[in-house]
Amino acid sequence: MAVQPAPFPTGLRALGTRDAPFTAVLDAADLPPGALHRLTRGDLDILIAHTSAGVVAIDDRCPHMSAPLSIGTLDGCVIACPLHSGQFDLATGEPVQMPTTGGLDPDGRYHPTWSPAGGSPKEDPPGKKAEARRLTRVRRIRYYPVRITGDTIEVALPANAAG
Ligand code: FES
C-alpha cells in the first residue's frame, strides 16, 4: 500500500506552518512502517514517524522533558520515550502512559510518581527536584503538515527551518 500522511489532531499544528511551503525531506522507501527518522533543520529537530495511521512529523522532543523520541520505540501509533517511559499516541497527541516521574498531564491533572504494578505507591520526596518533577507538565505535541509527492516525503517547515 502507498505511503500516506496521517491526519493530525485538530488544534495541534506547529507554529509557523500554516502557510509554510512543503520541503522534500526523505525518500518514502527510507521510512518503512514502524520507522523513526530524525531531521535537523536550523535549530529544529523533527521526528518523522511511519505510524500505523500514516506518516507524521512532530518535534523530536519528548513532550515531558525533551528527550529525543527518535531513539524511542514505535508500536502502531504509540511512541515510547527512552528516558522516563512516557508513552504518547501520535494519532491523538495524548499521553498513553505518564512518565515514571509523575507530574502534570497536558490538562494539568497531577499524576504521582509511577510504581511498578503490585508495588506500594512511592512517596514524593521533599526538595526542589521533586517539586520540579511534580510541576513539570507534559506539553501538547505539535504537528508539522506532511504530504507525499511521488516517492518523496515532504514536510511544511517554518521559515527558520526551511532553508
Ligand atoms: S523525557 Fe520522555 S518521558 Fe520524560
PDB file of C-alpha atoms and ligand atoms in Angstrom:
ATOM      1  CA  MET A   1       0.000   0.000   0.000  1.00  0.00           C
ATOM      2  CA  ALA A   2       1.219   3.513  -0.794  1.00  0.00           C
ATOM      3  CA  VAL A   3       2.680   5.613   1.990  1.00  0.00           C
ATOM      4  CA  GLN A   4       0.123   8.107   3.273  1.00  0.00           C
ATOM      5  CA  PRO A   5       0.356  11.081   5.617  1.00  0.00           C
ATOM      6  CA  ALA A   6      -1.675  10.670   8.811  1.00  0.00           C
ATOM      7  CA  PRO A   7      -4.228  13.386   9.567  1.00  0.00           C
ATOM      8  CA  PHE A   8      -3.098  15.325  12.597  1.00  0.00           C
ATOM      9  CA  PRO A   9      -5.306  16.225  15.521  1.00  0.00           C
ATOM     10  CA  THR A  10      -7.266  19.482  15.345  1.00  0.00           C
ATOM     11  CA  GLY A  11      -5.564  22.390  17.050  1.00  0.00           C
ATOM     12  CA  LEU A  12      -2.125  20.781  17.252  1.00  0.00           C
ATOM     13  CA  ARG A  13      -0.468  22.354  14.213  1.00  0.00           C
ATOM     14  CA  ALA A  14       3.122  23.516  14.801  1.00  0.00           C
ATOM     15  CA  LEU A  15       3.678  27.255  14.915  1.00  0.00           C
ATOM     16  CA  GLY A  16       4.743  28.862  11.651  1.00  0.00           C
ATOM     17  CA  THR A  17       3.441  26.092   9.386  1.00  0.00           C
ATOM     18  CA  ARG A  18       0.047  27.433   8.288  1.00  0.00           C
ATOM     19  CA  ASP A  19       1.349  28.975   5.054  1.00  0.00           C
ATOM     20  CA  ALA A  20       4.728  27.272   5.035  1.00  0.00           C
ATOM     21  CA  PRO A  21       5.873  25.664   1.784  1.00  0.00           C
ATOM     22  CA  PHE A  22       6.453  21.918   1.689  1.00  0.00           C
ATOM     23  CA  THR A  23      10.076  20.795   1.572  1.00  0.00           C
ATOM     24  CA  ALA A  24      11.268  17.391   0.348  1.00  0.00           C
ATOM     25  CA  VAL A  25      12.935  15.678   3.305  1.00  0.00           C
ATOM     26  CA  LEU A  26      13.139  11.928   2.733  1.00  0.00           C
ATOM     27  CA  ASP A  27      12.555   9.156   0.220  1.00  0.00           C
ATOM     28  CA  ALA A  28       9.463   7.235   1.262  1.00  0.00           C
ATOM     29  CA  ALA A  29      11.420   3.998   0.748  1.00  0.00           C
ATOM     30  CA  ASP A  30      13.742   5.067   3.570  1.00  0.00           C
ATOM     31  CA  LEU A  31      10.881   5.189   6.078  1.00  0.00           C
ATOM     32  CA  PRO A  32       9.238   1.752   6.195  1.00  0.00           C
ATOM     33  CA  PRO A  33       6.277   1.111   8.525  1.00  0.00           C
ATOM     34  CA  GLY A  34       7.379   1.458  12.144  1.00  0.00           C
ATOM     35  CA  ALA A  35      10.468   3.527  11.308  1.00  0.00           C
ATOM     36  CA  LEU A  36      11.557   6.727  13.067  1.00  0.00           C
ATOM     37  CA  HIS A  37      13.744   9.357  11.432  1.00  0.00           C
ATOM     38  CA  ARG A  38      15.328  12.471  12.949  1.00  0.00           C
ATOM     39  CA  LEU A  39      15.623  15.502  10.709  1.00  0.00           C
ATOM     40  CA  THR A  40      17.583  18.575  11.775  1.00  0.00           C
ATOM     41  CA  ARG A  41      16.994  21.891  10.011  1.00  0.00           C
ATOM     42  CA  GLY A  42      18.312  25.083  11.544  1.00  0.00           C
ATOM     43  CA  ASP A  43      17.565  24.863  15.247  1.00  0.00           C
ATOM     44  CA  LEU A  44      14.659  22.467  14.751  1.00  0.00           C
ATOM     45  CA  ASP A  45      14.903  18.731  15.346  1.00  0.00           C
ATOM     46  CA  ILE A  46      11.923  16.985  13.800  1.00  0.00           C
ATOM     47  CA  LEU A  47      10.807  13.392  14.161  1.00  0.00           C
ATOM     48  CA  ILE A  48       9.259  11.759  11.128  1.00  0.00           C
ATOM     49  CA  ALA A  49       7.464   8.586  12.132  1.00  0.00           C
ATOM     50  CA  HIS A  50       5.725   5.985   9.979  1.00  0.00           C
ATOM     51  CA  THR A  51       2.867   5.010  12.276  1.00  0.00           C
ATOM     52  CA  SER A  52       0.078   2.562  11.564  1.00  0.00           C
ATOM     53  CA  ALA A  53      -2.122   5.594  10.727  1.00  0.00           C
ATOM     54  CA  GLY A  54       0.433   7.031   8.291  1.00  0.00           C
ATOM     55  CA  VAL A  55       3.401   9.370   8.383  1.00  0.00           C
ATOM     56  CA  VAL A  56       3.547  12.149  10.991  1.00  0.00           C
ATOM     57  CA  ALA A  57       6.122  14.858  11.702  1.00  0.00           C
ATOM     58  CA  ILE A  58       6.478  16.363  15.182  1.00  0.00           C
ATOM     59  CA  ASP A  59       9.241  17.975  17.207  1.00  0.00           C
ATOM     60  CA  ASP A  60      11.863  15.390  18.111  1.00  0.00           C
ATOM     61  CA  ARG A  61      11.496  16.237  21.781  1.00  0.00           C
ATOM     62  CA  CYS A  62       9.522  14.294  24.291  1.00  0.00           C
ATOM     63  CA  PRO A  63       6.642  16.467  25.487  1.00  0.00           C
ATOM     64  CA  HIS A  64       7.762  15.668  29.045  1.00  0.00           C
ATOM     65  CA  MET A  65      11.433  16.662  29.444  1.00  0.00           C
ATOM     66  CA  SER A  66      12.562  16.932  25.817  1.00  0.00           C
ATOM     67  CA  ALA A  67      14.405  13.631  25.295  1.00  0.00           C
ATOM     68  CA  PRO A  68      14.710  12.708  21.594  1.00  0.00           C
ATOM     69  CA  LEU A  69      11.778  10.461  20.732  1.00  0.00           C
ATOM     70  CA  SER A  70      13.602   9.343  17.577  1.00  0.00           C
ATOM     71  CA  ILE A  71      15.603   6.901  19.730  1.00  0.00           C
ATOM     72  CA  GLY A  72      12.444   5.625  21.400  1.00  0.00           C
ATOM     73  CA  THR A  73      10.259   2.817  20.095  1.00  0.00           C
ATOM     74  CA  LEU A  74       7.118   2.925  17.979  1.00  0.00           C
ATOM     75  CA  ASP A  75       4.315   0.387  18.314  1.00  0.00           C
ATOM     76  CA  GLY A  76       1.445   1.162  15.944  1.00  0.00           C
ATOM     77  CA  CYS A  77       0.730   4.809  16.724  1.00  0.00           C
ATOM     78  CA  VAL A  78       2.202   4.791  20.235  1.00  0.00           C
ATOM     79  CA  ILE A  79       5.719   6.073  20.761  1.00  0.00           C
ATOM     80  CA  ALA A  80       7.641   5.277  23.947  1.00  0.00           C
ATOM     81  CA  CYS A  81      10.228   7.705  25.284  1.00  0.00           C
ATOM     82  CA  PRO A  82      13.644   6.264  26.186  1.00  0.00           C
ATOM     83  CA  LEU A  83      14.069   8.474  29.276  1.00  0.00           C
ATOM     84  CA  HIS A  84      11.130   8.062  31.705  1.00  0.00           C
ATOM     85  CA  SER A  85       8.980   5.503  29.836  1.00  0.00           C
ATOM     86  CA  GLY A  86       6.280   8.011  28.903  1.00  0.00           C
ATOM     87  CA  GLN A  87       4.131   6.826  26.011  1.00  0.00           C
ATOM     88  CA  PHE A  88       2.267   9.074  23.592  1.00  0.00           C
ATOM     89  CA  ASP A  89      -0.331   8.328  20.918  1.00  0.00           C
ATOM     90  CA  LEU A  90       0.759  10.063  17.725  1.00  0.00           C
ATOM     91  CA  ALA A  91      -2.754   9.695  16.269  1.00  0.00           C
ATOM     92  CA  THR A  92      -4.299  11.804  19.045  1.00  0.00           C
ATOM     93  CA  GLY A  93      -1.338  13.635  20.593  1.00  0.00           C
ATOM     94  CA  GLU A  94      -2.379  12.384  24.047  1.00  0.00           C
ATOM     95  CA  PRO A  95      -0.274  10.615  26.690  1.00  0.00           C
ATOM     96  CA  VAL A  96      -0.988   6.887  26.957  1.00  0.00           C
ATOM     97  CA  GLN A  97       1.298   6.306  29.906  1.00  0.00           C
ATOM     98  CA  MET A  98       2.514   9.113  32.136  1.00  0.00           C
ATOM     99  CA  PRO A  99       6.285   9.372  32.643  1.00  0.00           C
ATOM    100  CA  THR A 100       7.619   7.382  35.597  1.00  0.00           C
ATOM    101  CA  THR A 101       8.472  10.647  37.348  1.00  0.00           C
ATOM    102  CA  GLY A 102       4.791  11.604  37.543  1.00  0.00           C
ATOM    103  CA  GLY A 103       3.867  15.254  37.095  1.00  0.00           C
ATOM    104  CA  LEU A 104       1.127  17.105  35.243  1.00  0.00           C
ATOM    105  CA  ASP A 105      -0.590  15.852  32.122  1.00  0.00           C
ATOM    106  CA  PRO A 106      -1.464  18.340  29.343  1.00  0.00           C
ATOM    107  CA  ASP A 107      -4.758  19.176  31.110  1.00  0.00           C
ATOM    108  CA  GLY A 108      -2.917  19.947  34.344  1.00  0.00           C
ATOM    109  CA  ARG A 109      -4.019  16.833  36.253  1.00  0.00           C
ATOM    110  CA  TYR A 110      -1.417  15.568  38.686  1.00  0.00           C
ATOM    111  CA  HIS A 111      -0.103  12.013  38.375  1.00  0.00           C
ATOM    112  CA  PRO A 112       2.047  10.642  41.187  1.00  0.00           C
ATOM    113  CA  THR A 113       5.438   9.047  40.726  1.00  0.00           C
ATOM    114  CA  TRP A 114       4.989   5.722  38.976  1.00  0.00           C
ATOM    115  CA  SER A 115       5.338   2.485  40.921  1.00  0.00           C
ATOM    116  CA  PRO A 116       5.661  -0.994  39.413  1.00  0.00           C
ATOM    117  CA  ALA A 117       2.418  -2.986  39.243  1.00  0.00           C
ATOM    118  CA  GLY A 118       1.753  -4.517  42.643  1.00  0.00           C
ATOM    119  CA  GLY A 119       4.318  -2.304  44.351  1.00  0.00           C
ATOM    120  CA  SER A 120       3.396   0.120  47.081  1.00  0.00           C
ATOM    121  CA  PRO A 121       2.998   3.749  45.974  1.00  0.00           C
ATOM    122  CA  LYS A 122       6.164   5.809  46.126  1.00  0.00           C
ATOM    123  CA  GLU A 123       6.176   8.810  48.408  1.00  0.00           C
ATOM    124  CA  ASP A 124       7.079  12.083  46.737  1.00  0.00           C
ATOM    125  CA  PRO A 125      10.381  13.064  48.352  1.00  0.00           C
ATOM    126  CA  PRO A 126      10.846  16.592  49.711  1.00  0.00           C
ATOM    127  CA  GLY A 127      13.025  19.153  47.959  1.00  0.00           C
ATOM    128  CA  LYS A 128      13.178  21.293  44.857  1.00  0.00           C
ATOM    129  CA  LYS A 129      13.983  18.468  42.439  1.00  0.00           C
ATOM    130  CA  ALA A 130      10.884  16.533  43.448  1.00  0.00           C
ATOM    131  CA  GLU A 131       8.812  19.715  43.326  1.00  0.00           C
ATOM    132  CA  ALA A 132      10.131  20.407  39.818  1.00  0.00           C
ATOM    133  CA  ARG A 133       9.075  16.908  38.722  1.00  0.00           C
ATOM    134  CA  ARG A 134       5.619  17.368  40.253  1.00  0.00           C
ATOM    135  CA  LEU A 135       5.160  20.668  38.420  1.00  0.00           C
ATOM    136  CA  THR A 136       6.507  19.506  35.057  1.00  0.00           C
ATOM    137  CA  ARG A 137       3.628  19.436  32.634  1.00  0.00           C
ATOM    138  CA  VAL A 138       3.548  17.158  29.599  1.00  0.00           C
ATOM    139  CA  ARG A 139       3.215  19.645  26.753  1.00  0.00           C
ATOM    140  CA  ARG A 140       0.969  19.261  23.729  1.00  0.00           C
ATOM    141  CA  ILE A 141       2.621  17.549  20.793  1.00  0.00           C
ATOM    142  CA  ARG A 142       2.687  19.851  17.756  1.00  0.00           C
ATOM    143  CA  TYR A 143       2.460  18.506  14.228  1.00  0.00           C
ATOM    144  CA  TYR A 144       4.116  19.618  11.008  1.00  0.00           C
ATOM    145  CA  PRO A 145       1.961  19.016   7.914  1.00  0.00           C
ATOM    146  CA  VAL A 146       3.166  16.098   5.778  1.00  0.00           C
ATOM    147  CA  ARG A 147       2.437  15.225   2.174  1.00  0.00           C
ATOM    148  CA  ILE A 148       3.733  12.522  -0.134  1.00  0.00           C
ATOM    149  CA  THR A 149       4.639  13.535  -3.658  1.00  0.00           C
ATOM    150  CA  GLY A 150       5.587  10.591  -5.812  1.00  0.00           C
ATOM    151  CA  ASP A 151       8.148   8.692  -3.756  1.00  0.00           C
ATOM    152  CA  THR A 152       9.132  11.641  -1.583  1.00  0.00           C
ATOM    153  CA  ILE A 153       8.021  12.675   1.887  1.00  0.00           C
ATOM    154  CA  GLU A 154       7.561  16.428   2.167  1.00  0.00           C
ATOM    155  CA  VAL A 155       7.065  18.423   5.362  1.00  0.00           C
ATOM    156  CA  ALA A 156       5.844  22.018   5.760  1.00  0.00           C
ATOM    157  CA  LEU A 157       8.650  23.654   7.717  1.00  0.00           C
ATOM    158  CA  PRO A 158       8.522  27.104   9.280  1.00  0.00           C
ATOM    159  CA  ALA A 159      10.654  29.777   7.624  1.00  0.00           C
ATOM    160  CA  ASN A 160      13.541  29.446  10.102  1.00  0.00           C
ATOM    161  CA  ALA A 161      13.945  25.751   9.217  1.00  0.00           C
ATOM    162  CA  ALA A 162      13.043  25.552   5.533  1.00  0.00           C
ATOM    163  CA  GLY A 163      16.292  26.942   4.076  1.00  0.00           C
TER     164      GLY A 163
HETATM  165  S1  FES B   1      11.613  12.880  28.800  1.00  0.00           S
HETATM  166 FE1  FES B   1      10.253  11.494  27.889  1.00  0.00          FE
HETATM  167  S2  FES B   1       9.153  10.583  29.482  1.00  0.00           S
HETATM  168 FE2  FES B   1      10.470  12.028  30.419  1.00  0.00          FE
END
